[in-house]
Short mmCIF file of C-alpha atoms and ligand atoms in Angstrom, two decimals:
data_model
loop_
_atom_site.label_atom_id
_atom_site.label_comp_id
_atom_site.label_asym_id
_atom_site.label_seq_id
_atom_site.Cartn_x
_atom_site.Cartn_y
_atom_site.Cartn_z
CA UNK A 6 0.96 12.77 -31.33
CA UNK A 7 0.10 12.14 -27.67
CA UNK A 8 1.81 12.62 -24.34
CA UNK A 9 1.77 9.36 -22.43
CA UNK A 10 2.76 8.34 -18.92
CA UNK A 11 3.74 4.67 -19.07
CA UNK A 12 3.90 3.09 -15.61
CA UNK A 13 6.01 -0.08 -15.56
CA UNK A 14 7.58 0.93 -18.88
CA UNK A 15 10.97 -0.57 -17.95
CA UNK A 16 9.54 -4.10 -17.97
CA UNK A 17 9.17 -6.55 -20.84
CA UNK A 18 5.88 -5.48 -22.45
CA UNK A 19 6.01 -1.87 -21.22
CA UNK A 20 9.37 -1.27 -22.93
CA UNK A 21 8.04 -2.85 -26.14
CA UNK A 22 5.09 -0.47 -26.02
CA UNK A 23 7.33 2.56 -25.35
CA UNK A 24 9.54 1.63 -28.34
CA UNK A 25 6.49 1.38 -30.62
CA UNK A 26 4.95 4.66 -29.50
CA UNK A 27 8.20 6.65 -29.80
CA UNK A 28 9.40 5.18 -33.08
CA UNK A 29 6.15 4.40 -34.93
CA UNK A 30 3.66 6.95 -33.56
CA UNK A 31 5.84 9.95 -32.64
CA UNK A 32 4.36 10.17 -29.14
CA UNK A 33 6.04 11.82 -26.16
CA UNK A 34 6.60 9.16 -23.52
CA UNK A 35 7.49 9.39 -19.85
CA UNK A 36 8.16 6.13 -18.02
CA UNK A 37 7.50 5.83 -14.29
CA UNK A 38 8.99 2.61 -12.95
CA UNK A 39 10.07 1.34 -9.54
CA UNK A 40 12.80 -0.82 -11.13
CA UNK A 41 12.05 -4.01 -9.22
CA UNK A 42 14.18 -7.08 -10.03
CA UNK A 43 12.12 -7.33 -13.26
CA UNK A 44 12.38 -3.70 -14.37
CA UNK A 45 15.62 -2.70 -16.05
CA UNK A 46 16.80 0.50 -17.71
CA UNK A 47 18.69 -1.82 -20.09
CA UNK A 48 15.28 -2.60 -21.62
CA UNK A 49 15.09 1.04 -22.77
CA UNK A 50 18.79 1.49 -23.58
CA UNK A 51 18.22 2.12 -27.31
CA UNK A 52 15.66 4.85 -26.50
CA UNK A 53 17.50 6.67 -23.71
CA UNK A 54 18.66 9.54 -25.96
CA UNK A 55 15.40 9.94 -27.87
CA UNK A 56 14.25 13.58 -27.64
CA UNK A 57 10.67 12.58 -26.72
CA UNK A 58 11.59 10.09 -23.99
CA UNK A 59 11.91 10.66 -20.22
CA UNK A 60 12.51 8.19 -17.41
CA UNK A 61 11.55 8.66 -13.74
CA UNK A 62 12.18 6.11 -11.04
CA UNK A 63 9.22 5.76 -8.66
CA UNK A 64 6.49 3.47 -7.39
CA UNK A 65 2.87 3.67 -8.51
CA UNK A 66 1.73 3.28 -4.90
CA UNK A 67 3.58 6.51 -4.03
CA UNK A 68 1.17 9.44 -4.65
CA UNK A 69 4.01 12.01 -4.71
CA UNK A 70 5.94 10.05 -7.35
CA UNK A 71 2.80 9.71 -9.46
CA UNK A 72 1.75 13.38 -9.24
CA UNK A 73 5.35 14.47 -9.92
CA UNK A 74 5.44 12.33 -13.07
CA UNK A 75 2.05 13.61 -14.27
CA UNK A 76 3.09 17.22 -13.75
CA UNK A 77 6.50 16.86 -15.38
CA UNK A 78 5.11 15.00 -18.41
CA UNK A 79 1.88 17.02 -18.92
CA UNK A 80 0.48 13.66 -19.99
CA UNK A 81 -2.93 13.14 -21.59
CA UNK A 82 -3.14 9.48 -20.65
CA UNK A 83 -1.81 7.04 -18.06
CA UNK A 84 -1.11 3.43 -19.00
CA UNK A 85 -0.57 0.96 -16.17
CA UNK A 86 1.78 -1.90 -17.05
CA UNK A 87 3.36 -1.82 -13.57
CA UNK A 88 2.91 -5.16 -11.86
CA UNK A 89 4.50 -8.09 -10.15
CA UNK A 90 4.14 -10.65 -12.91
CA UNK A 91 5.48 -14.04 -11.91
CA UNK A 92 2.87 -16.52 -10.66
CA UNK A 93 5.50 -18.65 -8.85
CA UNK A 94 6.70 -15.62 -6.89
CA UNK A 95 3.08 -14.71 -6.04
CA UNK A 96 2.67 -18.14 -4.44
CA UNK A 97 5.88 -17.77 -2.41
CA UNK A 98 5.53 -14.06 -1.47
CA UNK A 99 2.12 -12.52 -2.26
CA UNK A 100 2.56 -9.23 -0.35
CA UNK A 101 4.17 -7.20 -3.15
CA UNK A 102 1.37 -8.33 -5.48
CA UNK A 103 -1.30 -6.94 -3.16
CA UNK A 104 0.55 -3.67 -2.72
CA UNK A 105 1.32 -2.98 -6.37
CA UNK A 106 -1.92 -4.24 -7.90
CA UNK A 107 -4.41 -2.97 -5.30
CA UNK A 108 -2.79 0.11 -3.77
CA UNK A 109 -0.77 1.08 -6.85
CA UNK A 110 -3.77 0.91 -9.17
CA UNK A 111 -5.84 2.91 -6.67
CA UNK A 112 -3.22 5.69 -6.52
CA UNK A 113 -3.06 5.89 -10.32
CA UNK A 114 -6.86 5.96 -10.64
CA UNK A 115 -7.12 8.77 -8.10
CA UNK A 116 -4.49 10.75 -10.00
CA UNK A 117 -6.27 10.15 -13.33
CA UNK A 118 -9.57 11.21 -11.79
CA UNK A 119 -8.11 14.39 -10.27
CA UNK A 120 -6.70 15.47 -13.66
CA UNK A 121 -9.44 13.98 -15.90
CA UNK A 122 -6.89 11.86 -17.77
CA UNK A 123 -7.58 8.86 -19.98
CA UNK A 124 -6.54 5.63 -18.23
CA UNK A 125 -5.62 2.19 -19.58
CA UNK A 126 -5.15 -0.86 -17.36
CA UNK A 127 -3.00 -3.65 -18.76
CA UNK A 128 -4.46 -6.96 -17.66
CA UNK A 129 -4.24 -10.68 -18.30
CA UNK A 130 -6.22 -13.72 -19.47
CA UNK A 131 -5.43 -15.27 -16.07
CA UNK A 132 -8.32 -13.30 -14.49
CA UNK A 133 -10.73 -15.78 -16.16
CA UNK A 134 -8.98 -18.85 -14.72
CA UNK A 135 -8.60 -22.09 -16.65
CA UNK A 136 -10.79 -23.36 -19.52
CA UNK A 137 -10.72 -26.96 -20.79
CA UNK A 138 -12.49 -26.36 -24.11
CA UNK A 139 -13.64 -23.24 -25.92
CA UNK A 140 -12.42 -19.73 -25.37
CA UNK A 141 -13.00 -16.83 -22.96
CA UNK A 142 -14.85 -13.71 -24.07
CA UNK A 143 -14.99 -10.42 -22.17
CA UNK A 144 -18.33 -11.61 -20.71
CA UNK A 145 -16.86 -14.77 -19.16
CA UNK A 146 -16.93 -14.94 -15.34
CA UNK A 147 -13.79 -13.89 -13.49
CA UNK A 148 -12.29 -16.90 -11.68
CA UNK A 149 -8.67 -16.13 -10.83
CA UNK A 150 -6.73 -18.92 -9.15
CA UNK A 151 -3.36 -17.52 -7.95
CA UNK A 152 -2.45 -14.50 -5.80
CA UNK A 153 -1.10 -12.97 -9.04
CA UNK A 154 -4.35 -13.33 -10.99
CA UNK A 155 -6.59 -12.56 -7.98
CA UNK A 156 -4.88 -9.22 -7.36
CA UNK A 157 -4.91 -8.41 -11.10
CA UNK A 158 -8.66 -9.14 -11.07
CA UNK A 159 -9.14 -6.83 -8.09
CA UNK A 160 -7.34 -4.06 -9.97
CA UNK A 161 -9.60 -4.54 -13.03
CA UNK A 162 -12.72 -4.32 -10.87
CA UNK A 163 -11.43 -1.14 -9.22
CA UNK A 164 -10.87 0.42 -12.67
CA UNK A 165 -14.44 -0.44 -13.69
CA UNK A 166 -15.78 1.04 -10.45
CA UNK A 167 -14.04 4.36 -11.27
CA UNK A 168 -15.74 4.45 -14.67
CA UNK A 169 -19.12 3.61 -13.18
CA UNK A 170 -18.90 5.84 -10.09
CA UNK A 171 -16.80 8.81 -11.19
CA UNK A 172 -17.16 8.71 -14.98
CA UNK A 173 -13.42 8.14 -15.49
CA UNK A 174 -12.41 7.58 -19.13
CA UNK A 175 -10.80 4.18 -18.62
CA UNK A 176 -10.36 0.95 -20.58
CA UNK A 177 -8.88 -2.47 -19.84
CA UNK A 178 -6.85 -4.62 -22.24
CA UNK A 179 -6.30 -8.29 -21.30
CA UNK A 180 -3.54 -10.19 -23.05
CA UNK A 181 -2.71 -13.86 -23.33
CA UNK A 182 0.80 -15.30 -22.71
CA UNK A 183 3.40 -12.94 -24.18
CA UNK A 184 6.84 -13.85 -25.52
CA UNK A 185 9.63 -11.98 -27.30
CA UNK A 186 12.86 -10.04 -26.59
CA UNK A 187 13.57 -8.48 -23.16
CA UNK A 188 11.45 -10.96 -21.16
CA UNK A 189 12.89 -11.84 -17.75
CA UNK A 190 14.52 -15.30 -17.73
CA UNK A 191 12.23 -16.52 -14.92
CA UNK A 192 9.44 -16.91 -17.52
CA UNK A 193 8.98 -20.13 -19.52
CA UNK A 194 10.37 -19.21 -22.95
CA UNK A 195 13.52 -17.24 -21.99
CA UNK A 196 14.21 -19.72 -19.18
CA UNK A 197 14.15 -22.65 -21.60
CA UNK A 198 16.09 -20.81 -24.32
CA UNK A 199 18.89 -19.79 -21.94
CA UNK A 200 19.04 -23.22 -20.27
CA UNK A 201 19.17 -24.82 -23.73
CA UNK A 202 21.99 -22.49 -24.83
CA UNK A 203 23.95 -23.38 -21.66
CA UNK A 204 23.29 -27.15 -21.75
CA UNK A 205 21.23 -26.99 -18.53
CA UNK A 206 18.26 -29.37 -18.03
CA UNK A 207 14.87 -27.98 -19.09
CA UNK A 208 12.55 -28.12 -16.03
CA UNK A 209 8.95 -28.73 -17.16
CA UNK A 210 6.16 -28.54 -14.58
CA UNK A 211 4.15 -31.78 -14.21
CA UNK A 212 3.26 -33.47 -17.50
CA UNK A 213 3.91 -30.24 -19.48
CA UNK A 214 0.49 -30.41 -21.12
CA UNK A 215 -0.62 -27.00 -19.80
CA UNK A 216 -1.82 -25.10 -22.88
CA UNK A 217 -1.17 -21.42 -23.50
CA UNK A 218 -2.37 -18.98 -26.15
CA UNK A 219 0.90 -17.32 -27.26
CA UNK A 220 1.02 -13.69 -28.39
CA UNK A 221 4.14 -11.83 -29.53
CA UNK A 222 4.83 -8.80 -27.33
CA UNK A 223 4.73 -6.42 -30.33
CA UNK A 224 1.20 -7.64 -31.14
CA UNK A 225 0.01 -7.14 -27.56
CA UNK A 226 1.64 -3.69 -27.42
CA UNK A 227 -0.18 -2.72 -30.64
CA UNK A 228 -3.46 -3.97 -29.18
CA UNK A 229 -2.91 -1.80 -26.10
CA UNK A 230 -2.24 1.29 -28.25
CA UNK A 231 -5.31 0.47 -30.34
CA UNK A 232 -7.56 0.12 -27.29
CA UNK A 233 -6.17 3.37 -25.86
CA UNK A 234 -7.12 5.18 -29.06
CA UNK A 235 -10.36 3.42 -30.05
CA UNK A 236 -11.71 1.61 -26.98
CA UNK A 237 -14.93 2.75 -25.33
CA UNK A 238 -14.91 3.93 -21.72
CA UNK A 239 -15.53 1.13 -19.23
CA UNK A 240 -15.01 -1.64 -21.78
CA UNK A 241 -12.69 -4.63 -21.58
CA UNK A 242 -10.85 -5.87 -24.69
CA UNK A 243 -9.19 -9.29 -24.88
CA UNK A 244 -6.10 -9.63 -27.08
CA UNK A 245 -5.15 -13.26 -27.66
CA UNK A 246 -2.42 -14.65 -29.87
CA UNK A 247 -3.03 -16.65 -33.06
CA UNK A 248 -1.66 -19.98 -31.77
CA UNK A 249 -2.05 -22.32 -28.82
CA UNK A 250 0.62 -24.79 -27.73
CA UNK A 251 1.37 -26.91 -24.70
CA UNK A 252 4.44 -26.07 -22.64
CA UNK A 253 6.03 -29.34 -23.74
CA UNK A 254 5.52 -28.49 -27.42
CA UNK A 255 7.13 -25.09 -26.83
CA UNK A 256 10.13 -26.65 -25.08
CA UNK A 257 10.60 -29.20 -27.87
CA UNK A 258 10.55 -26.40 -30.45
CA UNK A 259 13.24 -24.59 -28.42
CA UNK A 260 15.43 -27.71 -28.33
CA UNK A 261 15.13 -27.90 -32.11
CA UNK A 262 15.78 -24.18 -32.71
CA UNK A 263 18.85 -24.07 -30.45
CA UNK A 264 20.19 -27.47 -31.54
CA UNK A 265 20.77 -28.13 -27.84
CA UNK A 266 21.63 -31.42 -26.12
CA UNK A 267 19.65 -30.33 -23.03
CA UNK A 268 17.09 -32.83 -21.79
CA UNK A 269 13.57 -32.19 -20.54
CA UNK A 270 13.28 -32.83 -16.79
CA UNK A 271 9.73 -33.11 -15.42
CA UNK A 272 9.54 -31.39 -12.01
CA UNK A 273 6.75 -31.16 -9.40
CA UNK A 274 3.89 -29.09 -10.77
CA UNK A 275 3.10 -25.54 -9.60
CA UNK A 276 0.34 -25.62 -6.90
CA UNK A 277 -3.03 -24.77 -8.48
CA UNK A 278 -1.50 -24.64 -11.98
CA UNK A 279 -4.14 -23.54 -14.53
CA UNK A 280 -4.48 -26.14 -17.29
CA UNK A 281 -5.43 -24.05 -20.27
CA UNK A 282 -5.93 -20.40 -21.18
CA UNK A 283 -7.63 -19.28 -24.37
CA UNK A 284 -8.88 -15.83 -25.35
CA UNK A 285 -11.36 -14.73 -27.98
CA UNK A 286 -10.25 -11.39 -29.48
CA UNK A 287 -13.34 -10.67 -31.61
CA UNK A 288 -14.11 -7.41 -29.83
CA UNK A 289 -10.69 -5.81 -30.41
CA UNK A 290 -10.58 -7.25 -33.93
CA UNK A 291 -13.81 -5.35 -34.59
CA UNK A 292 -11.88 -2.17 -33.69
CA UNK A 293 -9.34 -3.00 -36.42
CA UNK A 294 -6.56 -4.88 -34.59
CA UNK A 295 -5.30 -8.34 -35.43
CA UNK A 296 -2.12 -10.23 -34.46
CA UNK A 297 0.64 -10.26 -37.10
CA UNK A 298 3.18 -12.73 -35.73
CA UNK A 299 2.57 -16.48 -35.90
CA UNK A 300 4.15 -18.45 -33.08
CA UNK A 301 6.62 -20.49 -35.18
CA UNK A 302 8.14 -17.39 -36.77
CA UNK A 303 8.07 -15.29 -33.57
CA UNK A 304 9.69 -18.04 -31.49
CA UNK A 305 12.50 -18.52 -33.99
CA UNK A 306 13.26 -14.76 -33.97
CA UNK A 307 13.05 -14.72 -30.17
CA UNK A 308 15.59 -17.55 -29.86
CA UNK A 309 17.92 -15.62 -32.21
CA UNK A 310 17.53 -12.47 -30.09
CA UNK A 311 18.56 -14.24 -26.88
CA UNK A 312 21.46 -15.94 -28.66
CA UNK A 313 22.70 -12.55 -29.95
CA UNK A 314 22.15 -10.43 -26.84
CA UNK A 315 24.16 -11.97 -24.04
CA UNK A 316 24.92 -8.40 -22.81
CA UNK A 317 21.26 -8.23 -21.80
CA UNK A 318 20.82 -11.54 -19.94
CA UNK A 319 24.32 -12.21 -18.57
CA UNK A 320 23.96 -9.81 -15.59
CA UNK A 321 20.60 -11.42 -14.71
CA UNK A 322 21.80 -15.00 -15.05
CA UNK A 323 24.81 -14.32 -12.85
CA UNK A 324 22.93 -12.40 -10.12
CA UNK A 325 20.02 -12.95 -7.70
CA UNK A 326 18.25 -15.03 -10.35
CA UNK A 327 20.64 -17.93 -9.66
CA UNK A 328 19.47 -18.09 -6.03
CA UNK A 329 15.83 -17.79 -7.13
CA UNK A 330 16.34 -20.64 -9.64
CA UNK A 331 17.86 -22.88 -6.99
CA UNK A 332 14.97 -22.21 -4.59
CA UNK A 333 12.40 -22.84 -7.31
CA UNK A 334 13.88 -25.83 -9.15
CA UNK A 335 16.08 -27.39 -6.45
CA UNK A 336 19.24 -27.37 -8.56
CA UNK A 337 21.76 -24.77 -9.65
CA UNK A 338 22.42 -23.40 -13.12
CA UNK A 339 25.51 -24.33 -15.10
N1 NAD B 426 4.00 -11.32 -19.59
C1 NAD B 426 2.81 -11.78 -19.96
O1 NAD B 426 2.71 -12.87 -20.52
C2 NAD B 426 1.57 -10.95 -19.71
C3 NAD B 426 0.38 -11.35 -20.33
C4 NAD B 426 -0.78 -10.56 -20.14
C5 NAD B 426 -0.71 -9.43 -19.36
N2 NAD B 426 0.47 -9.07 -18.77
C6 NAD B 426 0.48 -7.83 -17.97
O2 NAD B 426 1.30 -6.90 -18.66
C7 NAD B 426 1.93 -6.03 -17.73
C8 NAD B 426 3.43 -6.03 -17.95
O3 NAD B 426 3.92 -7.36 -17.81
P1 NAD B 426 5.45 -7.72 -18.11
O4 NAD B 426 5.48 -9.15 -18.51
O5 NAD B 426 6.04 -6.70 -18.99
O6 NAD B 426 6.07 -7.60 -16.65
P2 NAD B 426 7.53 -7.33 -16.12
O7 NAD B 426 7.63 -8.06 -14.84
O8 NAD B 426 8.55 -7.59 -17.18
O9 NAD B 426 7.55 -5.75 -15.86
C9 NAD B 426 6.84 -5.14 -14.82
C10 NAD B 426 7.39 -3.74 -14.66
O10 NAD B 426 6.65 -3.08 -13.63
C11 NAD B 426 7.56 -2.44 -12.77
N3 NAD B 426 6.92 -2.35 -11.43
C12 NAD B 426 6.57 -3.37 -10.61
N4 NAD B 426 6.00 -2.90 -9.49
C13 NAD B 426 5.97 -1.55 -9.62
C14 NAD B 426 5.48 -0.51 -8.81
N5 NAD B 426 4.91 -0.78 -7.62
N6 NAD B 426 5.61 0.76 -9.24
C15 NAD B 426 6.19 1.03 -10.43
N7 NAD B 426 6.69 0.09 -11.24
C16 NAD B 426 6.56 -1.20 -10.85
C17 NAD B 426 8.80 -3.32 -12.75
O11 NAD B 426 9.96 -2.62 -12.29
C18 NAD B 426 8.86 -3.70 -14.22
O12 NAD B 426 9.55 -2.75 -14.98
C19 NAD B 426 1.53 -6.53 -16.34
O13 NAD B 426 0.47 -5.74 -15.87
C20 NAD B 426 1.06 -7.95 -16.59
O14 NAD B 426 0.10 -8.34 -15.63
C21 NAD B 426 1.61 -9.80 -18.93
#
């Protein structure tokens, strides 16, 4: 059993990780989360009364909030999931990305250094940029192309500098595109599922042939736990999913799974849109991890989850998200 401080634990992947560690590993977990538009206590609703779970609202760039959470939790490790995560928003408003990824990561690293805590940085395949053929390894050059991925890359480099300079016990785990329950509807899969369930058009960027390497959020969360326990200080571990599909293939699967009459509508592509991501996971596989959920099965379960959990997405779909959607796609939701 470990005592963990999970920063950003009220988000999509963070809450999946918290659920796994409490229910499958018997860890004590404290979540520190700013609760931005993407972070929701509803994501942790089923865990709120668990004896080993605590929630604290606070920002990772706030040193007092971070030291308060470390002291109250007596944690042995800090995991940093906290991030601004939507590439489209990073293009429209990059400032929060710089603050959370650069300053926030710095504050957490300083706190981990002061207390000699283990540190895990959650990162993304987007730091490598786009690849037409083949697959990225941990040795591939870093070539981020959006304010989101550039600031995530900066955070990774800062983590590695703390290992090299101060001997911090830190590791980095980079995931490919995640999907599953509790993902904010601004992201491709929940957006398309909810639009399909409501009979809204399905807005696909450009030709829709952008290819992604899909990983179920429970598989990525297990990889993160595995790297925390078995990863070597200073090392990076890629965790990619078992399947690659184009956005258009994903959307067509969703139309089939929902039985929807919604039509695909090609819209102007995202500026600088990366064409393909692909991750080699040999290094983390050598530590004993492998993905369990194939995309076809995971997507079908994910569609069912959104269909059955309107309590979760209704408040989002009727709130600020409507205005965001109109700004982004130039039309309103049904
Ligand atoms: N979603 C993906 O496909 C994917 C893939 C690979 C890596 N990642 C990485 O995984 C991590 C989690 O992603 P997600 O999809 O769960 O994101 P998310 O947007 O669902 O959740 C992010 C969480 O961080 C919190 N947060 C944001 N800024 C904060 C701050 N300054 N202080 C404290 N909390 C803050 C939010 O309130 C939210 O709860 C991120 O680091 C992301 O870069 C995501």
